[in-house]
Amino acid sequence: MDFGLSADQVLLKDTVKRFLEEQCPTPRVRAIMESDSGHDPKLWQGLVDLGLTGLIVPVEHGGSGLELLDLALVAEELGYAACPGPFLGSALATVALIESGAAAPAGAWLPRMASGEALATVAFGEEESRWSPVEMTAQVKAGKLSGVKPLVPYAGTADLMVVAARGEQGPGLWLIERGAPGLEISSLKVIDMTRRVESVTFRDTPAKPLGGAATALQRVIDAGCILIAADAYGGCRRCLNMTVEYAMQREQFGQKIGAFQAVKHQLANLATEIEPSLSLYWYAAHAFDHIKDQCERHAALAKAHLSELYDRVMRDTTELHGGIGFTWEFDLHLWFRRAVFDRGFLGEANYHRQRAADLAGW
């Protein structure tokens, strides 16, 4: 049995990597993340031109009709480059429209999202880190949505929001278009400046049901866990590579610090922890499309393990850089910030580990 990537998947990954090396070096990352919007339409258009916004969009709606694993490979490279922008929210909104099975909204929005004409995002989490659909308090009554979503990626830039809320039939997904009445968006000062989130308040805001109910909502959450795990894996790789390069250049006591056991053993330990984690997100992404009854648990495992590993890798590699690792001028903090986002968005490791245990019947 072949567990590797196909030739097309390797080509996709290499193409995205080369594009980001050329178009998104860290000086540009810093310029975008320090801008007012945190969004660079020119860089986003470059990703659109590569076909990344239409990667999983069905062919009949103008996309490539590929699978979540292909999208996760892209997320890994975006994480490696600390690429700023609305990729995560856009990808999850795309999954929501596909999984809902609602022909009309999918036909209206997916072609525009694939072509870059429209940008969409998702509004899921609530205050006190409530990410579970059963704990959500946002409600829709008589077609009007009320509630608060404090962590919405690029809400102010999006043309469409896919909102998780409770309706008369329980949790489900609802569509809110830009400029809808009763919609209030507030900017937030956040740690990860490469992926902006904003607080959104809905006051009797007209909402259209997307369909698919709780099943579609859970599928979007699973996809989000997998994409965040892939981003974390890419970030882990980049931090380790940066630290190895630094250890091979920085001298102390007349030799490269990489020669010291205290340094090289830590680097070896990190490498042996990072590399096997790749299979976690690969398998979860594979399960999303091919073993759906196993996907929820494996997505939770991938999110729990890789977001926690990213956090630990960041702490260790920052310490191995010494004092320079803590400075604004050195690039390492870009990934430190992303690790914080990956740890918290869609729920922390303990929450997903408990879910995985419950789903396994432990």
mmCIF file with all atom_site columns, N, CA and C in Angstrom, residues 85-90 92 119-125 131 149-158 160-162 195-200 341 345:
data_model
loop_
_atom_site.group_PDB
_atom_site.id
_atom_site.type_symbol
_atom_site.label_atom_id
_atom_site.label_alt_id
_atom_site.label_comp_id
_atom_site.label_asym_id
_atom_site.label_entity_id
_atom_site.label_seq_id
_atom_site.pdbx_PDB_ins_code
_atom_site.Cartn_x
_atom_site.Cartn_y
_atom_site.Cartn_z
_atom_site.occupancy
_atom_site.B_iso_or_equiv
_atom_site.pdbx_formal_charge
_atom_site.auth_seq_id
_atom_site.auth_comp_id
_atom_site.auth_asym_id
_atom_site.auth_atom_id
_atom_site.pdbx_PDB_model_num
ATOM 1   N N  . GLY A 1 85  ? -3.305  36.439 5.646  1.00 0.00 ? 85  GLY A N  1
ATOM 2   C CA . GLY A 1 85  ? -4.477  36.547 4.781  1.00 0.00 ? 85  GLY A CA 1
ATOM 3   C C  . GLY A 1 85  ? -5.604  35.631 5.193  1.00 0.00 ? 85  GLY A C  1
ATOM 4   N N  . PRO A 1 86  ? -6.701  35.678 4.423  1.00 0.00 ? 86  PRO A N  1
ATOM 5   C CA . PRO A 1 86  ? -7.965  35.039 4.834  1.00 0.00 ? 86  PRO A CA 1
ATOM 6   C C  . PRO A 1 86  ? -8.139  33.612 4.348  1.00 0.00 ? 86  PRO A C  1
ATOM 7   N N  . PHE A 1 87  ? -7.059  32.881 4.131  1.00 0.00 ? 87  PHE A N  1
ATOM 8   C CA . PHE A 1 87  ? -7.173  31.531 3.562  1.00 0.00 ? 87  PHE A CA 1
ATOM 9   C C  . PHE A 1 87  ? -8.059  30.619 4.413  1.00 0.00 ? 87  PHE A C  1
ATOM 10  N N  . LEU A 1 88  ? -7.842  30.583 5.732  1.00 0.00 ? 88  LEU A N  1
ATOM 11  C CA . LEU A 1 88  ? -8.560  29.623 6.572  1.00 0.00 ? 88  LEU A CA 1
ATOM 12  C C  . LEU A 1 88  ? -10.069 29.869 6.533  1.00 0.00 ? 88  LEU A C  1
ATOM 13  N N  . GLY A 1 89  ? -10.485 31.115 6.751  1.00 0.00 ? 89  GLY A N  1
ATOM 14  C CA . GLY A 1 89  ? -11.911 31.415 6.741  1.00 0.00 ? 89  GLY A CA 1
ATOM 15  C C  . GLY A 1 89  ? -12.534 31.122 5.387  1.00 0.00 ? 89  GLY A C  1
ATOM 16  N N  . SER A 1 90  ? -11.821 31.476 4.316  1.00 0.00 ? 90  SER A N  1
ATOM 17  C CA . SER A 1 90  ? -12.321 31.227 2.964  1.00 0.00 ? 90  SER A CA 1
ATOM 18  C C  . SER A 1 90  ? -12.460 29.723 2.704  1.00 0.00 ? 90  SER A C  1
ATOM 19  N N  . LEU A 1 92  ? -12.878 27.297 4.896  1.00 0.00 ? 92  LEU A N  1
ATOM 20  C CA . LEU A 1 92  ? -13.952 26.689 5.691  1.00 0.00 ? 92  LEU A CA 1
ATOM 21  C C  . LEU A 1 92  ? -15.335 27.092 5.184  1.00 0.00 ? 92  LEU A C  1
ATOM 22  N N  . LEU A 1 119 ? -15.192 37.014 -1.342 1.00 0.00 ? 119 LEU A N  1
ATOM 23  C CA . LEU A 1 119 ? -14.452 36.430 -0.220 1.00 0.00 ? 119 LEU A CA 1
ATOM 24  C C  . LEU A 1 119 ? -15.448 36.063 0.878  1.00 0.00 ? 119 LEU A C  1
ATOM 25  N N  . ALA A 1 120 ? -15.314 34.864 1.418  1.00 0.00 ? 120 ALA A N  1
ATOM 26  C CA . ALA A 1 120 ? -16.224 34.409 2.475  1.00 0.00 ? 120 ALA A CA 1
ATOM 27  C C  . ALA A 1 120 ? -15.425 33.992 3.709  1.00 0.00 ? 120 ALA A C  1
ATOM 28  N N  . THR A 1 121 ? -16.119 33.930 4.836  1.00 0.00 ? 121 THR A N  1
ATOM 29  C CA . THR A 1 121 ? -15.467 33.500 6.071  1.00 0.00 ? 121 THR A CA 1
ATOM 30  C C  . THR A 1 121 ? -16.489 32.753 6.941  1.00 0.00 ? 121 THR A C  1
ATOM 31  N N  . VAL A 1 122 ? -16.056 32.295 8.102  1.00 0.00 ? 122 VAL A N  1
ATOM 32  C CA . VAL A 1 122 ? -16.941 31.572 9.009  1.00 0.00 ? 122 VAL A CA 1
ATOM 33  C C  . VAL A 1 122 ? -16.964 32.246 10.376 1.00 0.00 ? 122 VAL A C  1
ATOM 34  N N  . ALA A 1 123 ? -18.113 32.154 11.060 1.00 0.00 ? 123 ALA A N  1
ATOM 35  C CA . ALA A 1 123 ? -18.272 32.692 12.412 1.00 0.00 ? 123 ALA A CA 1
ATOM 36  C C  . ALA A 1 123 ? -18.787 31.564 13.294 1.00 0.00 ? 123 ALA A C  1
ATOM 37  N N  . PHE A 1 124 ? -17.880 30.942 14.051 1.00 0.00 ? 124 PHE A N  1
ATOM 38  C CA . PHE A 1 124 ? -18.246 29.758 14.825 1.00 0.00 ? 124 PHE A CA 1
ATOM 39  C C  . PHE A 1 124 ? -18.123 29.968 16.333 1.00 0.00 ? 124 PHE A C  1
ATOM 40  N N  . GLY A 1 125 ? -16.929 30.272 16.803 1.00 0.00 ? 125 GLY A N  1
ATOM 41  C CA . GLY A 1 125 ? -16.642 30.294 18.240 1.00 0.00 ? 125 GLY A CA 1
ATOM 42  C C  . GLY A 1 125 ? -17.401 31.388 18.984 1.00 0.00 ? 125 GLY A C  1
ATOM 43  N N  . TRP A 1 131 ? -16.688 26.291 21.490 1.00 0.00 ? 131 TRP A N  1
ATOM 44  C CA . TRP A 1 131 ? -16.612 25.895 20.077 1.00 0.00 ? 131 TRP A CA 1
ATOM 45  C C  . TRP A 1 131 ? -17.548 24.734 19.753 1.00 0.00 ? 131 TRP A C  1
ATOM 46  N N  . LYS A 1 149 ? -20.195 36.673 17.984 1.00 0.00 ? 149 LYS A N  1
ATOM 47  C CA . LYS A 1 149 ? -19.107 35.780 17.586 1.00 0.00 ? 149 LYS A CA 1
ATOM 48  C C  . LYS A 1 149 ? -17.804 36.577 17.697 1.00 0.00 ? 149 LYS A C  1
ATOM 49  N N  . PRO A 1 150 ? -17.004 36.314 18.733 1.00 0.00 ? 150 PRO A N  1
ATOM 50  C CA . PRO A 1 150 ? -15.863 37.187 19.003 1.00 0.00 ? 150 PRO A CA 1
ATOM 51  C C  . PRO A 1 150 ? -14.604 36.902 18.194 1.00 0.00 ? 150 PRO A C  1
ATOM 52  N N  . LEU A 1 151 ? -14.564 35.803 17.444 1.00 0.00 ? 151 LEU A N  1
ATOM 53  C CA . LEU A 1 151 ? -13.331 35.451 16.725 1.00 0.00 ? 151 LEU A CA 1
ATOM 54  C C  . LEU A 1 151 ? -13.667 35.058 15.286 1.00 0.00 ? 151 LEU A C  1
ATOM 55  N N  . VAL A 1 152 ? -13.952 36.056 14.459 1.00 0.00 ? 152 VAL A N  1
ATOM 56  C CA . VAL A 1 152 ? -14.324 35.803 13.067 1.00 0.00 ? 152 VAL A CA 1
ATOM 57  C C  . VAL A 1 152 ? -13.184 36.257 12.158 1.00 0.00 ? 152 VAL A C  1
ATOM 58  N N  . PRO A 1 153 ? -12.559 35.326 11.419 1.00 0.00 ? 153 PRO A N  1
ATOM 59  C CA . PRO A 1 153 ? -11.440 35.721 10.554 1.00 0.00 ? 153 PRO A CA 1
ATOM 60  C C  . PRO A 1 153 ? -11.885 36.687 9.461  1.00 0.00 ? 153 PRO A C  1
ATOM 61  N N  . TYR A 1 154 ? -11.232 37.836 9.398  1.00 0.00 ? 154 TYR A N  1
ATOM 62  C CA . TYR A 1 154 ? -11.414 38.814 8.319  1.00 0.00 ? 154 TYR A CA 1
ATOM 63  C C  . TYR A 1 154 ? -12.899 39.126 8.067  1.00 0.00 ? 154 TYR A C  1
ATOM 64  N N  . ALA A 1 155 ? -13.647 39.319 9.139  1.00 0.00 ? 155 ALA A N  1
ATOM 65  C CA . ALA A 1 155 ? -15.075 39.605 9.000  1.00 0.00 ? 155 ALA A CA 1
ATOM 66  C C  . ALA A 1 155 ? -15.309 40.896 8.225  1.00 0.00 ? 155 ALA A C  1
ATOM 67  N N  . GLY A 1 156 ? -14.456 41.896 8.464  1.00 0.00 ? 156 GLY A N  1
ATOM 68  C CA . GLY A 1 156 ? -14.652 43.192 7.809  1.00 0.00 ? 156 GLY A CA 1
ATOM 69  C C  . GLY A 1 156 ? -14.349 43.173 6.334  1.00 0.00 ? 156 GLY A C  1
ATOM 70  N N  . THR A 1 157 ? -13.624 42.167 5.866  1.00 0.00 ? 157 THR A N  1
ATOM 71  C CA . THR A 1 157 ? -13.254 42.067 4.456  1.00 0.00 ? 157 THR A CA 1
ATOM 72  C C  . THR A 1 157 ? -14.194 41.160 3.680  1.00 0.00 ? 157 THR A C  1
ATOM 73  N N  . ALA A 1 158 ? -14.878 40.269 4.400  1.00 0.00 ? 158 ALA A N  1
ATOM 74  C CA . ALA A 1 158 ? -15.652 39.210 3.741  1.00 0.00 ? 158 ALA A CA 1
ATOM 75  C C  . ALA A 1 158 ? -16.959 39.737 3.135  1.00 0.00 ? 158 ALA A C  1
ATOM 76  N N  . LEU A 1 160 ? -19.306 37.443 2.519  1.00 0.00 ? 160 LEU A N  1
ATOM 77  C CA . LEU A 1 160 ? -20.278 36.462 3.010  1.00 0.00 ? 160 LEU A CA 1
ATOM 78  C C  . LEU A 1 160 ? -19.749 35.823 4.291  1.00 0.00 ? 160 LEU A C  1
ATOM 79  N N  . MET A 1 161 ? -20.635 35.671 5.277  1.00 0.00 ? 161 MET A N  1
ATOM 80  C CA . MET A 1 161 ? -20.281 34.964 6.506  1.00 0.00 ? 161 MET A CA 1
ATOM 81  C C  . MET A 1 161 ? -21.146 33.719 6.648  1.00 0.00 ? 161 MET A C  1
ATOM 82  N N  . VAL A 1 162 ? -20.521 32.588 6.949  1.00 0.00 ? 162 VAL A N  1
ATOM 83  C CA . VAL A 1 162 ? -21.248 31.368 7.284  1.00 0.00 ? 162 VAL A CA 1
ATOM 84  C C  . VAL A 1 162 ? -21.228 31.268 8.806  1.00 0.00 ? 162 VAL A C  1
ATOM 85  N N  . ARG A 1 195 ? -3.146  36.571 10.829 1.00 0.00 ? 195 ARG A N  1
ATOM 86  C CA . ARG A 1 195 ? -4.504  36.087 10.593 1.00 0.00 ? 195 ARG A CA 1
ATOM 87  C C  . ARG A 1 195 ? -5.435  36.864 11.518 1.00 0.00 ? 195 ARG A C  1
ATOM 88  N N  . ARG A 1 196 ? -5.970  37.948 10.979 1.00 0.00 ? 196 ARG A N  1
ATOM 89  C CA . ARG A 1 196 ? -6.805  38.836 11.784 1.00 0.00 ? 196 ARG A CA 1
ATOM 90  C C  . ARG A 1 196 ? -8.141  38.179 12.115 1.00 0.00 ? 196 ARG A C  1
ATOM 91  N N  . VAL A 1 197 ? -8.606  38.434 13.305 1.00 0.00 ? 197 VAL A N  1
ATOM 92  C CA . VAL A 1 197 ? -9.973  38.047 13.686 1.00 0.00 ? 197 VAL A CA 1
ATOM 93  C C  . VAL A 1 197 ? -10.673 39.281 14.235 1.00 0.00 ? 197 VAL A C  1
ATOM 94  N N  . GLU A 1 198 ? -11.978 39.340 14.048 1.00 0.00 ? 198 GLU A N  1
ATOM 95  C CA . GLU A 1 198 ? -12.763 40.475 14.502 1.00 0.00 ? 198 GLU A CA 1
ATOM 96  C C  . GLU A 1 198 ? -13.997 39.973 15.248 1.00 0.00 ? 198 GLU A C  1
ATOM 97  N N  . SER A 1 199 ? -14.526 40.809 16.132 1.00 0.00 ? 199 SER A N  1
ATOM 98  C CA . SER A 1 199 ? -15.732 40.457 16.879 1.00 0.00 ? 199 SER A CA 1
ATOM 99  C C  . SER A 1 199 ? -16.960 40.923 16.097 1.00 0.00 ? 199 SER A C  1
ATOM 100 N N  . VAL A 1 200 ? -17.930 40.036 15.962 1.00 0.00 ? 200 VAL A N  1
ATOM 101 C CA . VAL A 1 200 ? -19.139 40.364 15.195 1.00 0.00 ? 200 VAL A CA 1
ATOM 102 C C  . VAL A 1 200 ? -20.364 40.189 16.084 1.00 0.00 ? 200 VAL A C  1
ATOM 103 N N  . PHE A 1 341 ? -2.411  31.196 17.720 1.00 0.00 ? 341 PHE A N  1
ATOM 104 C CA . PHE A 1 341 ? -3.688  31.102 16.991 1.00 0.00 ? 341 PHE A CA 1
ATOM 105 C C  . PHE A 1 341 ? -4.094  29.644 16.817 1.00 0.00 ? 341 PHE A C  1
ATOM 106 N N  . PHE A 1 345 ? -7.766  28.499 18.223 1.00 0.00 ? 345 PHE A N  1
ATOM 107 C CA . PHE A 1 345 ? -8.891  28.559 17.288 1.00 0.00 ? 345 PHE A CA 1
ATOM 108 C C  . PHE A 1 345 ? -9.508  27.174 17.113 1.00 0.00 ? 345 PHE A C  1
#
